[in-house]
Coordinates of C-alpha atoms in Angstrom, one line a residue:
Chain A
M1075 CA 94.6 64.9 75.4
T1076 CA 92.1 62.7 76.5
D1077 CA 92.4 60.3 73.3
I1078 CA 95.4 58.5 73.8
G1079 CA 94.7 56.8 70.3
E1080 CA 95.3 60.4 68.8
T1081 CA 98.1 61.6 70.4
A1082 CA 100.4 58.3 69.7
T1083 CA 101.8 59.9 66.7
P1084 CA 103.3 62.6 67.9
A1085 CA 103.1 66.1 66.3
P1086 CA 106.2 67.6 64.9
S1087 CA 106.2 70.5 67.0
A1088 CA 105.6 68.3 70.5
P1089 CA 109.3 67.1 71.2
S1090 CA 110.0 64.3 73.6
P1091 CA 111.4 64.9 76.9
G1092 CA 114.5 64.0 75.6
A1093 CA 115.0 66.3 72.9
A1094 CA 114.0 69.1 75.1
F1095 CA 116.3 68.2 77.8
G1096 CA 119.1 68.2 74.7
R1097 CA 118.2 71.6 73.7
A1098 CA 118.0 73.1 77.5
I1099 CA 121.8 71.9 77.5
R1100 CA 122.4 73.8 74.3
S1101 CA 121.1 76.8 75.5
F1102 CA 122.9 76.6 78.6
A1103 CA 126.4 76.4 76.4
L1104 CA 124.8 79.7 74.6
L1105 CA 124.4 81.1 78.0
R1106 CA 128.2 80.4 78.8
E1107 CA 128.8 83.3 76.4
S1108 CA 126.7 86.2 77.7
G1109 CA 128.9 87.2 80.7
A1110 CA 125.6 88.5 82.6
G1111 CA 123.9 85.3 82.3
M1112 CA 126.6 83.6 84.1
V1113 CA 126.9 85.8 87.0
G1114 CA 123.0 85.4 87.4
V1115 CA 123.5 81.6 87.2
G1116 CA 126.2 81.9 90.0
L1117 CA 124.3 84.0 92.2
I1118 CA 121.0 81.8 92.0
A1119 CA 123.0 78.8 92.4
L1120 CA 124.8 80.2 95.3
W1121 CA 121.4 80.7 97.1
V1122 CA 119.7 77.5 96.3
F1123 CA 122.9 75.4 97.8
V1124 CA 122.5 77.6 100.9
A1125 CA 118.9 77.1 100.9
L1126 CA 119.4 73.3 100.5
F1127 CA 122.2 72.4 102.9
A1128 CA 120.7 75.3 105.4
P1129 CA 121.3 72.8 108.5
L1130 CA 124.9 72.4 107.7
V1131 CA 125.8 76.0 106.5
A1132 CA 124.2 77.9 109.2
P1133 CA 126.4 78.4 112.2
F1134 CA 123.5 78.9 115.0
D1135 CA 119.7 78.0 115.5
P1136 CA 117.7 80.4 113.6
N1137 CA 115.2 81.0 116.4
A1138 CA 117.5 80.5 119.5
T1139 CA 118.2 83.7 121.5
L1140 CA 121.8 83.8 122.3
Q1141 CA 123.4 87.5 122.8
P1142 CA 121.1 90.6 121.9
F1143 CA 122.5 93.5 119.9
A1144 CA 126.0 92.0 118.8
K1145 CA 128.0 93.7 116.3
P1146 CA 128.8 92.0 113.4
G1147 CA 132.0 89.6 114.5
T1148 CA 131.6 89.2 118.1
V1149 CA 133.0 85.8 119.2
Y1150 CA 130.0 84.4 121.1
A1151 CA 131.0 82.9 124.7
Q1152 CA 129.8 79.7 124.2
G1153 CA 131.5 79.2 120.7
G1154 CA 131.4 80.2 117.4
T1155 CA 131.2 83.9 115.9
F1156 CA 128.5 86.0 115.1
W1157 CA 129.5 86.9 111.5
L1158 CA 126.8 89.1 110.8
G1159 CA 125.9 90.2 114.4
T1160 CA 122.6 89.3 116.4
D1161 CA 119.3 91.1 116.1
H1162 CA 117.4 92.8 119.2
I1163 CA 116.4 89.9 120.8
G1164 CA 119.7 87.8 120.4
R1165 CA 119.4 85.5 117.2
D1166 CA 122.2 85.3 114.8
I1167 CA 121.6 86.7 112.1
L1168 CA 123.5 85.1 109.4
S1169 CA 121.5 82.0 110.2
R1170 CA 118.3 83.7 110.1
I1171 CA 119.6 84.9 106.5
I1172 CA 120.3 81.4 105.7
W1173 CA 117.4 79.6 106.8
G1174 CA 115.0 82.6 105.6
S1175 CA 116.3 81.9 101.7
R1176 CA 114.2 78.5 102.2
A1177 CA 111.1 80.3 102.7
V1178 CA 112.0 83.0 99.3
L1179 CA 113.1 80.1 97.1
F1180 CA 110.0 78.0 98.0
Y1181 CA 107.5 80.3 97.8
A1182 CA 108.5 82.7 95.1
P1183 CA 108.8 79.7 92.2
L1184 CA 105.5 78.3 93.7
A1185 CA 103.5 81.6 93.3
T1186 CA 105.3 82.3 89.9
A1187 CA 104.5 78.7 88.7
S1188 CA 100.7 78.9 89.7
A1189 CA 100.7 82.6 88.3
Y1190 CA 101.9 81.3 84.8
L1191 CA 99.5 78.3 85.4
V1192 CA 96.5 80.4 85.3
G1193 CA 97.6 83.2 83.3
I1194 CA 98.6 80.7 80.6
L1195 CA 95.0 79.0 80.2
M1196 CA 93.5 82.3 80.3
G1197 CA 95.6 83.8 77.6
L1198 CA 95.5 80.3 75.5
A1199 CA 91.8 80.8 75.8
A1200 CA 91.5 84.4 74.9
G1201 CA 93.8 83.9 71.8
Y1202 CA 92.5 80.9 70.6
F1203 CA 88.7 81.2 71.0
R1204 CA 88.7 84.9 70.4
G1205 CA 85.1 86.6 70.2
K1206 CA 83.4 86.8 73.6
M1207 CA 85.6 84.5 75.9
D1208 CA 88.3 86.9 74.5
E1209 CA 86.3 90.0 75.3
F1210 CA 85.4 89.0 78.7
L1211 CA 88.8 87.6 79.8
S1212 CA 90.4 90.9 78.6
F1213 CA 87.9 93.0 80.5
I1214 CA 88.9 91.0 83.7
A1215 CA 92.3 91.3 83.1
N1216 CA 92.1 95.1 82.1
V1217 CA 90.3 95.7 85.5
I1218 CA 93.0 94.0 87.9
L1219 CA 95.5 95.7 85.8
S1220 CA 94.1 99.1 86.4
F1221 CA 95.0 99.0 89.5
P1222 CA 98.9 99.6 91.5
V1223 CA 100.1 95.8 92.1
L1224 CA 100.9 96.4 95.5
V1225 CA 97.5 98.0 96.1
L1226 CA 96.3 95.1 95.2
Y1227 CA 98.5 92.5 97.4
I1228 CA 98.0 94.7 100.3
L1229 CA 94.1 94.6 100.0
V1230 CA 94.0 90.9 99.5
I1231 CA 96.5 90.1 102.1
A1232 CA 95.1 92.5 104.8
T1233 CA 91.6 90.8 103.9
I1234 CA 92.3 87.0 103.8
G1235 CA 95.5 87.2 106.5
A1236 CA 99.1 86.7 106.1
S1237 CA 100.5 83.5 105.3
G1238 CA 102.7 81.6 102.8
I1239 CA 99.5 80.3 101.0
N1240 CA 97.8 83.1 101.0
I1241 CA 100.6 85.0 99.5
V1242 CA 100.8 82.6 96.4
I1243 CA 96.9 83.0 95.9
A1244 CA 97.6 86.7 95.8
I1245 CA 100.8 87.0 93.9
T1246 CA 98.4 84.8 91.2
F1247 CA 95.6 86.7 91.3
A1248 CA 97.7 89.8 90.8
S1249 CA 100.0 88.7 88.0
A1250 CA 97.7 86.2 86.1
P1251 CA 96.3 89.0 84.1
G1252 CA 99.5 90.3 82.9
I1253 CA 100.9 86.8 81.7
M1254 CA 97.4 86.4 80.0
R1255 CA 98.1 89.1 78.2
I1256 CA 101.5 88.2 76.9
V1257 CA 100.3 84.7 76.1
R1258 CA 97.5 86.1 74.3
G1259 CA 99.6 88.4 71.9
L1260 CA 101.7 85.2 71.3
V1261 CA 98.8 82.7 70.5
L1262 CA 96.8 85.1 68.2
D1263 CA 100.2 85.1 65.9
L1264 CA 100.6 81.4 66.5
R1265 CA 96.6 80.2 65.6
N1266 CA 97.1 81.1 62.0
R1267 CA 100.3 78.9 61.3
D1268 CA 100.2 75.8 59.2
Y1269 CA 100.8 73.1 62.0
V1270 CA 97.9 74.7 63.7
A1271 CA 95.4 74.3 60.7
A1272 CA 96.8 70.9 60.1
A1273 CA 95.8 69.7 63.7
Q1274 CA 92.4 71.3 63.3
T1275 CA 92.2 69.2 59.9
R1276 CA 93.1 66.2 61.8
G1277 CA 90.2 66.9 64.4
E1278 CA 92.2 67.3 67.6
S1279 CA 90.6 68.7 70.1
S1280 CA 90.8 72.5 70.8
W1281 CA 92.8 71.9 74.2
Y1282 CA 95.1 69.5 72.5
I1283 CA 95.9 72.4 70.1
M1284 CA 96.5 74.9 72.3
L1285 CA 98.6 72.9 74.9
V1286 CA 100.6 70.6 72.6
E1287 CA 100.9 72.6 69.4
I1288 CA 100.8 76.3 70.5
L1289 CA 102.2 76.5 74.0
P1290 CA 105.6 75.1 73.3
N1291 CA 106.1 77.2 70.4
A1292 CA 105.4 80.1 72.8
R1293 CA 108.0 79.6 75.1
G1294 CA 110.9 81.6 74.1
P1295 CA 109.4 85.1 75.4
L1296 CA 107.5 83.3 78.1
I1297 CA 110.9 82.1 79.5
V1298 CA 112.7 85.4 79.8
D1299 CA 109.2 86.9 81.2
A1300 CA 109.3 84.1 84.0
C1301 CA 112.8 85.1 85.1
L1302 CA 111.9 88.6 85.4
R1303 CA 108.6 87.7 87.1
L1304 CA 110.4 85.7 89.6
G1305 CA 112.2 88.9 90.6
Y1306 CA 109.6 90.8 90.9
V1307 CA 107.9 88.1 93.0
I1308 CA 111.1 87.9 95.3
I1309 CA 110.7 91.6 95.7
T1310 CA 106.9 91.3 96.6
I1311 CA 107.4 88.6 99.1
G1312 CA 110.0 91.2 100.5
V1313 CA 107.7 93.9 100.6
L1314 CA 104.5 92.3 102.2
G1315 CA 107.1 91.1 104.6
F1316 CA 108.5 94.5 104.9
L1317 CA 105.1 95.9 105.5
G1318 CA 104.5 93.3 108.2
L1319 CA 101.9 91.3 105.7
G1320 CA 104.9 88.4 105.3
L1321 CA 105.1 84.7 106.8
P1322 CA 104.1 85.0 110.3
P1323 CA 106.9 85.0 112.8
P1324 CA 109.1 83.4 114.4
D1325 CA 110.5 81.7 111.2
P1326 CA 113.2 84.0 109.7
D1327 CA 112.2 85.5 106.4
W1328 CA 114.1 88.4 104.9
G1329 CA 111.5 90.9 104.6
G1330 CA 110.1 90.2 107.9
M1331 CA 113.6 90.4 109.2
I1332 CA 114.0 94.0 108.0
N1333 CA 110.1 94.9 109.4
E1334 CA 111.2 93.9 112.7
T1335 CA 114.6 95.5 113.2
R1336 CA 113.6 98.8 111.0
S1337 CA 113.2 101.0 114.0
M1338 CA 116.7 100.2 115.5
A1339 CA 118.0 100.5 112.0
L1340 CA 119.8 103.8 112.7
A1341 CA 121.2 102.8 115.9
F1342 CA 122.0 99.3 114.4
P1343 CA 122.5 99.2 110.7
H1344 CA 123.9 95.5 110.3
M1345 CA 120.4 94.5 111.5
T1346 CA 118.8 95.6 108.3
I1347 CA 121.2 96.0 105.8
F1348 CA 122.4 92.3 105.5
P1349 CA 119.4 90.9 104.9
C1350 CA 118.5 93.4 102.1
I1351 CA 122.1 92.5 100.6
A1352 CA 120.6 88.8 100.5
I1353 CA 117.4 89.8 98.9
S1354 CA 119.1 92.2 96.7
S1355 CA 121.6 89.7 95.6
L1356 CA 119.1 87.4 95.1
I1357 CA 116.6 89.3 92.6
L1358 CA 120.2 90.3 90.8
G1359 CA 120.8 86.9 90.2
F1360 CA 117.0 86.9 88.2
N1361 CA 117.2 89.9 86.5
M1362 CA 121.1 89.1 85.1
L1363 CA 119.7 85.6 83.9
A1364 CA 116.7 87.0 82.3
D1365 CA 119.1 89.4 80.4
G1366 CA 121.6 86.9 79.4
L1367 CA 118.4 84.5 78.0
R1368 CA 117.2 87.5 76.4
E1369 CA 120.7 88.3 74.5
I1370 CA 120.5 84.5 73.4
A1371 CA 116.8 85.1 72.1
I1372 CA 117.7 87.9 70.2
R1373 CA 121.0 86.3 68.6
D1374 CA 118.9 83.2 67.4
Chain B
M478 CA 89.7 111.6 68.7
V479 CA 86.8 112.9 70.9
L480 CA 85.3 109.6 70.5
F481 CA 88.2 107.3 71.4
I482 CA 88.6 109.8 74.7
L483 CA 84.9 109.4 75.7
R484 CA 85.2 105.6 74.9
R485 CA 87.9 105.4 77.2
L486 CA 86.0 107.7 80.1
G487 CA 83.3 105.0 79.6
T488 CA 85.9 102.2 80.0
M489 CA 86.8 103.9 83.1
A490 CA 84.1 104.1 84.8
L491 CA 82.7 100.7 84.1
T492 CA 86.2 99.6 85.8
M493 CA 85.6 101.9 88.8
L494 CA 82.1 100.2 89.1
V495 CA 83.6 96.7 88.7
V496 CA 86.4 97.6 91.1
S497 CA 84.6 99.3 93.7
L498 CA 82.0 96.3 93.8
L499 CA 84.7 93.8 93.6
L500 CA 85.9 95.5 97.1
F501 CA 82.6 95.6 99.0
L502 CA 82.7 91.9 98.2
L503 CA 86.2 91.5 99.6
L504 CA 85.8 93.3 102.5
E505 CA 82.5 91.4 103.2
F506 CA 84.8 88.3 104.0
T507 CA 85.6 89.6 107.4
P508 CA 82.8 91.8 109.1
G509 CA 83.3 91.2 112.4
N510 CA 86.6 92.3 112.7
V511 CA 85.8 95.6 111.9
A512 CA 84.2 96.3 115.4
T513 CA 87.1 94.7 116.9
K514 CA 89.3 97.3 115.6
V515 CA 87.6 100.4 116.3
L516 CA 86.6 99.6 119.6
G517 CA 90.0 97.1 120.6
P518 CA 90.2 93.8 121.4
Y519 CA 88.7 94.1 124.9
S520 CA 85.2 95.0 123.8
S521 CA 82.1 92.9 124.4
E522 CA 80.2 90.8 121.8
E523 CA 77.2 93.6 122.6
Q524 CA 79.1 96.5 122.1
R525 CA 80.6 95.4 118.7
N526 CA 77.3 94.5 117.4
L527 CA 75.9 97.9 118.6
W528 CA 78.6 99.5 116.8
L529 CA 78.2 97.5 113.7
E530 CA 74.3 98.2 114.0
A531 CA 74.7 102.0 114.4
H532 CA 77.4 102.3 111.3
G533 CA 74.7 100.2 108.9
Y534 CA 76.7 96.9 108.8
F535 CA 73.5 94.6 109.2
E536 CA 72.0 96.2 106.1
P537 CA 72.1 93.9 103.0
L538 CA 75.2 94.5 101.0
W539 CA 73.8 95.5 97.7
Y540 CA 71.8 98.7 100.3
R541 CA 75.1 99.6 101.3
Y542 CA 76.8 99.4 98.4
G543 CA 74.0 101.5 96.2
T544 CA 73.9 104.1 99.3
W545 CA 77.9 104.2 99.0
L546 CA 77.4 104.5 95.2
G547 CA 74.7 107.1 95.3
R548 CA 76.9 109.3 97.6
F549 CA 80.0 109.1 96.2
V550 CA 78.9 110.0 92.4
S551 CA 77.5 113.0 94.1
G552 CA 80.9 113.7 96.0
D553 CA 80.4 112.6 99.3
F554 CA 82.8 110.1 99.9
G555 CA 81.4 108.8 103.8
D556 CA 83.1 108.9 107.0
S557 CA 86.7 107.4 107.5
I558 CA 86.5 104.9 110.5
R559 CA 90.2 105.3 111.2
F560 CA 90.3 108.8 111.4
K561 CA 86.7 110.0 112.3
V562 CA 86.2 112.5 110.2
P563 CA 85.2 112.9 106.5
V564 CA 87.1 110.9 103.7
A565 CA 87.6 113.9 101.7
D566 CA 89.5 115.6 105.0
V567 CA 92.2 113.1 104.6
L568 CA 92.1 112.1 101.6
W569 CA 93.3 115.3 99.7
P570 CA 96.0 116.9 101.6
R571 CA 97.7 113.1 101.3
L572 CA 97.1 113.5 97.7
W573 CA 98.7 116.6 97.9
N574 CA 101.8 115.6 99.6
T575 CA 102.1 112.7 97.1
A576 CA 101.9 114.5 94.3
I577 CA 104.9 116.9 95.5
L578 CA 107.1 113.5 96.2
G579 CA 106.2 112.3 92.6
F580 CA 106.7 115.4 90.8
W581 CA 110.2 116.0 92.2
T582 CA 110.6 112.0 91.3
F583 CA 109.9 112.5 88.0
A584 CA 111.8 115.8 87.5
V585 CA 115.1 114.3 88.2
M586 CA 114.4 110.8 87.2
I587 CA 113.2 111.8 83.3
P588 CA 116.5 114.3 82.7
L589 CA 118.8 111.7 84.3
S590 CA 117.2 108.7 82.7
L591 CA 116.9 110.2 79.0
M592 CA 120.2 111.7 79.1
L593 CA 121.7 108.3 80.0
G594 CA 119.5 106.5 77.6
V595 CA 120.7 108.3 75.0
L596 CA 124.4 108.4 75.7
A597 CA 124.6 104.8 75.7
G598 CA 122.3 104.1 72.9
M599 CA 124.4 106.5 70.6
R600 CA 127.6 103.9 70.4
E601 CA 125.8 100.6 71.3
G602 CA 128.5 98.0 73.0
S603 CA 130.5 100.9 74.0
L604 CA 132.3 101.0 77.5
L605 CA 129.5 103.6 78.5
D606 CA 127.1 101.6 77.1
R607 CA 128.0 98.8 79.1
T608 CA 128.6 100.7 82.2
I609 CA 124.8 102.2 82.3
S610 CA 123.6 99.2 81.4
V611 CA 125.1 96.9 84.5
T612 CA 124.2 100.2 86.9
S613 CA 120.3 100.2 85.8
I614 CA 120.4 96.5 86.0
V615 CA 121.7 96.5 89.5
T616 CA 119.6 99.5 90.6
T617 CA 116.4 97.9 89.5
S618 CA 117.3 94.5 91.4
I619 CA 117.7 97.0 94.6
P620 CA 113.8 96.6 96.0
E621 CA 112.8 100.3 97.4
F622 CA 113.0 98.7 100.9
A623 CA 116.1 97.8 100.5
S624 CA 117.8 100.8 98.4
A625 CA 115.6 102.9 102.0
V626 CA 117.8 100.9 104.1
F627 CA 121.0 101.5 102.1
L628 CA 120.7 105.1 101.8
A629 CA 119.4 105.8 105.2
A630 CA 122.6 103.8 106.7
L631 CA 125.1 105.8 104.5
F632 CA 123.7 109.4 104.7
V633 CA 121.8 109.3 108.3
F634 CA 124.0 106.7 110.2
W635 CA 127.6 107.3 108.8
L636 CA 127.6 110.7 107.4
G637 CA 125.0 112.1 109.7
I638 CA 123.8 114.8 107.2
L639 CA 120.2 113.7 106.2
P640 CA 117.1 113.2 108.4
G641 CA 116.0 109.6 108.5
T642 CA 112.5 110.4 109.0
S643 CA 110.4 112.8 106.8
T644 CA 107.2 113.4 108.7
M645 CA 107.2 117.1 108.1
S646 CA 106.0 117.6 111.5
G647 CA 107.2 121.1 111.5
G648 CA 106.0 122.2 108.5
F649 CA 107.4 121.7 104.8
D650 CA 111.1 120.7 104.8
W651 CA 113.2 120.2 101.4
V652 CA 115.6 118.3 103.4
Q653 CA 113.5 115.4 104.3
L654 CA 112.4 115.1 100.6
V655 CA 115.8 114.6 99.5
L656 CA 116.1 110.6 100.7
P657 CA 112.7 109.7 99.5
V658 CA 112.9 110.9 96.2
M659 CA 116.5 109.1 96.1
V660 CA 115.1 105.8 96.9
L661 CA 112.4 106.2 94.1
V662 CA 114.6 107.8 91.5
L663 CA 117.2 104.7 92.1
Y664 CA 114.7 102.2 91.6
D665 CA 112.8 103.9 88.6
F666 CA 115.8 105.1 86.4
G667 CA 116.9 102.1 85.6
Y668 CA 114.1 101.0 83.7
V669 CA 113.5 104.2 81.7
A670 CA 117.0 104.2 80.7
R671 CA 116.9 100.9 79.5
M672 CA 114.1 101.6 77.2
T673 CA 115.7 104.4 76.0
R674 CA 118.8 103.3 75.2
A675 CA 116.8 100.4 73.3
S676 CA 114.9 103.0 71.1
M677 CA 117.9 105.0 70.4
A678 CA 120.1 101.9 69.4
E679 CA 117.5 101.4 66.7
V680 CA 117.2 104.7 65.5
M681 CA 121.0 104.4 65.0
T682 CA 121.0 101.7 62.9
T683 CA 118.1 103.4 60.5
H684 CA 118.7 104.3 56.8
Y685 CA 118.0 108.3 57.3
I686 CA 120.9 108.1 59.9
R687 CA 123.2 106.9 57.9
T688 CA 122.2 109.1 54.9
A689 CA 122.7 111.9 57.2
V690 CA 126.2 110.7 58.7
L691 CA 127.4 110.1 55.1
K692 CA 125.9 113.2 53.4
G693 CA 128.8 114.9 55.9
L694 CA 126.3 116.4 58.6
P695 CA 128.2 117.4 61.6
Y696 CA 127.7 114.1 64.6
R697 CA 125.9 116.6 66.7
R698 CA 123.2 117.8 64.4
V699 CA 122.5 114.3 63.7
I700 CA 121.8 113.1 66.9
L701 CA 120.1 116.1 68.0
K702 CA 118.0 116.9 65.0
H703 CA 117.6 113.4 63.3
A704 CA 118.2 110.6 66.1
L705 CA 116.5 112.4 69.1
R706 CA 113.1 113.4 67.9
N707 CA 112.5 109.3 67.0
A708 CA 114.0 108.0 69.4
L709 CA 112.3 109.6 72.5
I710 CA 108.6 108.5 71.0
A711 CA 109.0 105.2 73.2
P712 CA 110.7 106.3 76.1
F713 CA 107.5 108.6 76.3
T714 CA 105.0 106.1 76.7
V715 CA 107.3 104.2 79.3
I716 CA 107.5 107.4 81.5
T717 CA 103.8 108.1 81.6
L718 CA 103.0 104.0 82.5
Q719 CA 105.7 104.9 85.2
V720 CA 103.4 106.9 87.1
N721 CA 101.4 103.6 88.1
W722 CA 104.9 101.8 89.0
L723 CA 105.4 104.9 91.2
L724 CA 102.4 104.7 93.1
S725 CA 103.2 101.0 94.4
G726 CA 107.0 102.4 95.0
V727 CA 105.0 105.4 97.2
I728 CA 103.6 102.9 99.4
V729 CA 106.7 101.5 100.5
V730 CA 108.8 104.7 101.1
E731 CA 106.2 106.6 102.6
F732 CA 105.9 103.9 105.0
F733 CA 109.9 103.8 105.7
F734 CA 110.1 107.4 105.8
A735 CA 106.8 108.0 107.6
Y736 CA 106.0 110.5 105.2
K737 CA 102.0 111.4 105.1
G738 CA 101.3 110.5 101.5
F739 CA 98.6 108.9 99.7
G740 CA 100.6 105.5 99.7
A741 CA 100.7 105.4 103.7
L742 CA 96.8 106.6 104.1
L743 CA 96.0 103.6 101.7
L744 CA 98.3 101.2 103.8
E745 CA 96.6 102.5 106.9
A746 CA 93.0 102.1 105.4
S747 CA 93.8 98.6 104.3
L748 CA 95.0 97.4 107.7
N749 CA 92.3 99.1 109.3
Q750 CA 89.3 97.8 107.0
D751 CA 88.3 101.3 106.5
I752 CA 86.1 101.0 103.8
F753 CA 85.2 104.1 102.7
L754 CA 88.6 105.2 102.8
I755 CA 89.6 102.1 100.9
E756 CA 87.1 102.7 98.4
A757 CA 87.8 106.5 97.9
C758 CA 91.6 105.7 97.6
A759 CA 91.0 102.8 95.3
M760 CA 88.7 105.2 92.8
V761 CA 92.1 107.6 92.7
A762 CA 94.1 104.9 92.2
V763 CA 92.1 103.8 88.8
F764 CA 91.7 107.3 87.9
V765 CA 95.4 107.6 87.9
A766 CA 96.0 104.6 86.0
A767 CA 93.2 105.2 83.5
S768 CA 94.3 108.5 82.8
T769 CA 97.8 108.4 82.6
Q770 CA 97.0 105.1 80.1
T771 CA 94.9 107.8 77.7
I772 CA 97.7 110.4 78.1
A773 CA 100.2 107.9 77.1
D774 CA 98.2 106.8 74.0
V775 CA 97.1 110.0 73.1
G776 CA 100.6 111.5 73.2
Y777 CA 102.0 108.9 71.5
T778 CA 100.0 109.6 68.2
V779 CA 100.5 113.0 68.3
L780 CA 104.3 112.2 68.3
N781 CA 104.1 109.4 66.0
P782 CA 101.9 110.5 63.0
R783 CA 102.2 107.2 61.3
I784 CA 99.8 106.0 63.8
R785 CA 96.2 106.8 63.5
F786 CA 92.7 106.0 65.6
A787 CA 90.9 103.3 64.2

């Protein structure tokens, strides 16, 4: 990676961005045959659209206190309708769900990407160098994995405090070992291929071989896993919010909305039900997309 | 075999040691907060320092850790800061309550998910298979807190046939256990059913099943005698490892329904930086995780004689 002269002649397993884009298009064409996959894409696209255009889609200001305890469909005296009702201090639930989608769709991919960055580097190092390095990294991974994940999140967040960036740190800490195990397994298989031997003979550096020769060939299972993991991360962010360890108020966060109105759930179920539907539908989207991608992977 | 289990025990002890040390270090980051949490936000700096000194917080870290470790090994878990009683007095009753919850969850989930998985895997691609597959994707996509909200709205708010909390304040009550068990089963059964289905579908394509069908055995016998035995090996591992997932789910469910179990205790301990209680809970969690992993591995080799210990 550091020597530009070496990378001037691209290895066959290091495709140009154009070829990668073409393959992505072809994968999408295949995905269209999978009903579940397309439903997943649709659900995710819907929420991405809502998040991007939140200021245009949301009928009210998400933090404005308008009319407390309004039932769904109540018409607001100063214009507009509370389609999903309002919460205990009079904020419009639909607008809060719409604005809350931004938080989820920002932090969940960020946390997943961060966990993948750490997990992939650990897995590549463990699988490629083997020996002491592998034993050391695998032991760390086993220690972290021997712990129920949620316990780990709670302990880390309760100690370092609840904020967006701390959630990302906690998720990275707890998910990287699982990703490392998958990557390590794939690398142990791929490191004996001829193209790796060829690169070693050419005198490429270890990290060049790992990142340019091995990693692109391990992408298939990793993409499916990333989709599933994104779903789990959304659950995690929701659970942390629900336990009161999520993003700090007043900005809307789906898990936090459920936590705030939980005590009133039996009298005013609309306050908790709609955020729950929102988060479940987004997770369902990622799980169905993962299912569709897995179908394609099996067929290839 | 004995050597294998002994090695696992050794790894478990080492893991416990590392985890307990890491927790001590983690909690070391915010030392002042503990006193504030115990004495309240209006306590003076002097009061907090007195409390910290009385509870040995000014001793060096290695000394406190060593003392704790020595006592822990000899069975003394220390005192809980939050509950102001010995840790063991709160830990064991809470653990017992969670064991009851876990037992019923498994008692409902295992037969249900195995049956659905086998039915779906028997005829891959059939309408029943597709229905079961889609249902399991949907149920595993609904986080426990969301299904708790949905089920509570349905059974408590609209139908009014079940209680919304499970505090068990008036003694043990079966009715209060229904919703927590339902929520846990709903989230967990889909995964096990999918694994069972995949395993069953794979077995159905093998040569020995084709032979059994072709030699004219009744379909019932092919399924019961030939397919099931082999198809249930993989789900066994999945189910044992599910114990770990359950421990996470239990935290949410116990918090939601105010059930006095291990999960709620762990949450409360973490939020209050109750160090000895956290350590004891963590050791229980590691013990449960490590022992289920070992049971899964040993059971797998018993069920599948093709695998032997290296």
